[in-house]
Short mmCIF file of C-alpha atoms in Angstrom, two decimals:
data_model
loop_
_atom_site.label_atom_id
_atom_site.label_comp_id
_atom_site.label_asym_id
_atom_site.label_seq_id
_atom_site.Cartn_x
_atom_site.Cartn_y
_atom_site.Cartn_z
CA MET E 18 -29.03 10.36 -2.86
CA SER E 19 -25.76 12.36 -2.34
CA LEU E 20 -25.35 10.62 1.20
CA LEU E 21 -25.66 7.21 -0.28
CA ARG E 22 -23.28 7.96 -2.99
CA ASN E 23 -20.61 9.40 -0.76
CA THR E 24 -21.08 6.34 1.52
CA LEU E 25 -20.60 3.98 -1.32
CA ILE E 26 -17.54 5.96 -2.54
CA VAL E 27 -16.04 5.72 1.11
CA LEU E 28 -16.73 1.84 1.17
CA ILE E 29 -15.10 1.46 -2.09
CA LEU E 30 -12.03 3.44 -0.94
CA LEU E 31 -11.85 1.39 2.21
CA THR E 32 -12.05 -1.90 0.21
CA ILE E 33 -9.14 -0.66 -2.16
CA ALA E 34 -7.17 0.36 1.06
CA TRP E 35 -7.76 -3.26 2.55
CA ALA E 36 -6.85 -4.96 -0.60
CA GLY E 37 -3.78 -2.76 -1.03
CA PHE E 38 -2.78 -3.37 2.41
CA LEU E 39 -3.03 -7.03 2.33
CA SER E 40 -0.95 -7.23 -1.04
CA ILE E 41 1.70 -4.79 0.36
CA THR E 42 1.92 -6.80 3.59
CA PHE E 43 2.43 -10.02 1.51
CA ILE E 44 5.26 -8.47 -0.66
CA LEU E 45 6.92 -6.86 2.32
CA ALA E 46 6.77 -10.44 4.11
CA TYR E 47 8.04 -11.91 0.93
CA THR E 48 10.97 -9.61 0.58
CA LEU E 49 11.91 -8.59 3.99
CA PHE E 50 11.79 -11.73 6.28
CA PRO E 51 14.45 -13.61 4.35
CA ALA E 52 16.51 -10.63 4.67
CA ILE E 53 15.99 -10.20 8.26
CA GLU E 54 16.64 -13.90 8.99
CA TYR E 55 19.61 -13.87 6.65
CA THR E 56 18.54 -17.01 4.87
CA ASP E 57 20.10 -16.09 1.62
CA GLY E 58 23.65 -16.10 2.67
CA SER E 59 24.49 -13.19 0.62
CA LEU E 60 24.73 -9.72 1.73
CA THR E 61 23.81 -8.24 -1.56
CA LEU E 62 20.68 -10.17 -2.08
CA GLY E 63 19.73 -9.27 1.57
CA LEU E 64 20.41 -5.52 0.88
CA LEU E 65 18.30 -5.81 -2.57
CA ARG E 66 15.55 -7.28 -0.67
CA VAL E 67 15.51 -4.41 1.94
CA ALA E 68 15.76 -1.72 -0.74
CA VAL E 69 12.77 -3.38 -2.64
CA GLY E 70 10.84 -3.46 0.45
CA ILE E 71 11.31 0.11 1.24
CA ILE E 72 10.52 1.33 -2.32
CA VAL E 73 7.33 -0.80 -2.32
CA ILE E 74 6.05 0.76 1.04
CA THR E 75 7.09 4.07 0.09
CA LEU E 76 5.13 3.85 -3.32
CA TRP E 77 2.27 2.40 -1.45
CA ILE E 78 1.89 5.23 0.97
CA TYR E 79 2.21 7.75 -1.84
CA GLY E 80 -0.47 5.97 -4.05
CA TRP E 81 -2.75 5.74 -0.87
CA TYR E 82 -2.20 9.59 -0.22
CA THR E 83 -2.88 10.40 -4.02
CA LEU E 84 -6.03 8.29 -4.31
CA THR E 85 -7.44 9.80 -0.94
CA LYS E 86 -6.59 13.26 -1.81
CA ILE E 87 -8.32 13.02 -5.27
CA TRP E 88 -11.48 11.09 -3.88
CA LEU E 89 -11.80 13.46 -1.13
CA ARG E 90 -11.70 16.53 -3.39
CA LYS E 91 -14.10 15.02 -5.65
CA MET E 92 -16.50 14.28 -2.78
CA LEU E 93 -16.10 17.57 -1.13
CA SER E 94 -16.63 19.33 -4.30
CA GLU E 95 -19.91 17.90 -5.00
#
């Protein structure tokens, strides 16, 4: 029973990771591609888009690290 439960938890964690990865990829593409191609015509808006992209990816990495750490500790403690 424990092996089945741990496998289910890992599958849920991977599903959350992929869903998060896809949403973060969309956000980064939406914010960074116009800044890279300089379609806005404004340096301030381009820098703001890059800053938002960096903040989003940093928060995603930190959130993923925290979620993994919590779930792995929970799995290993049982």
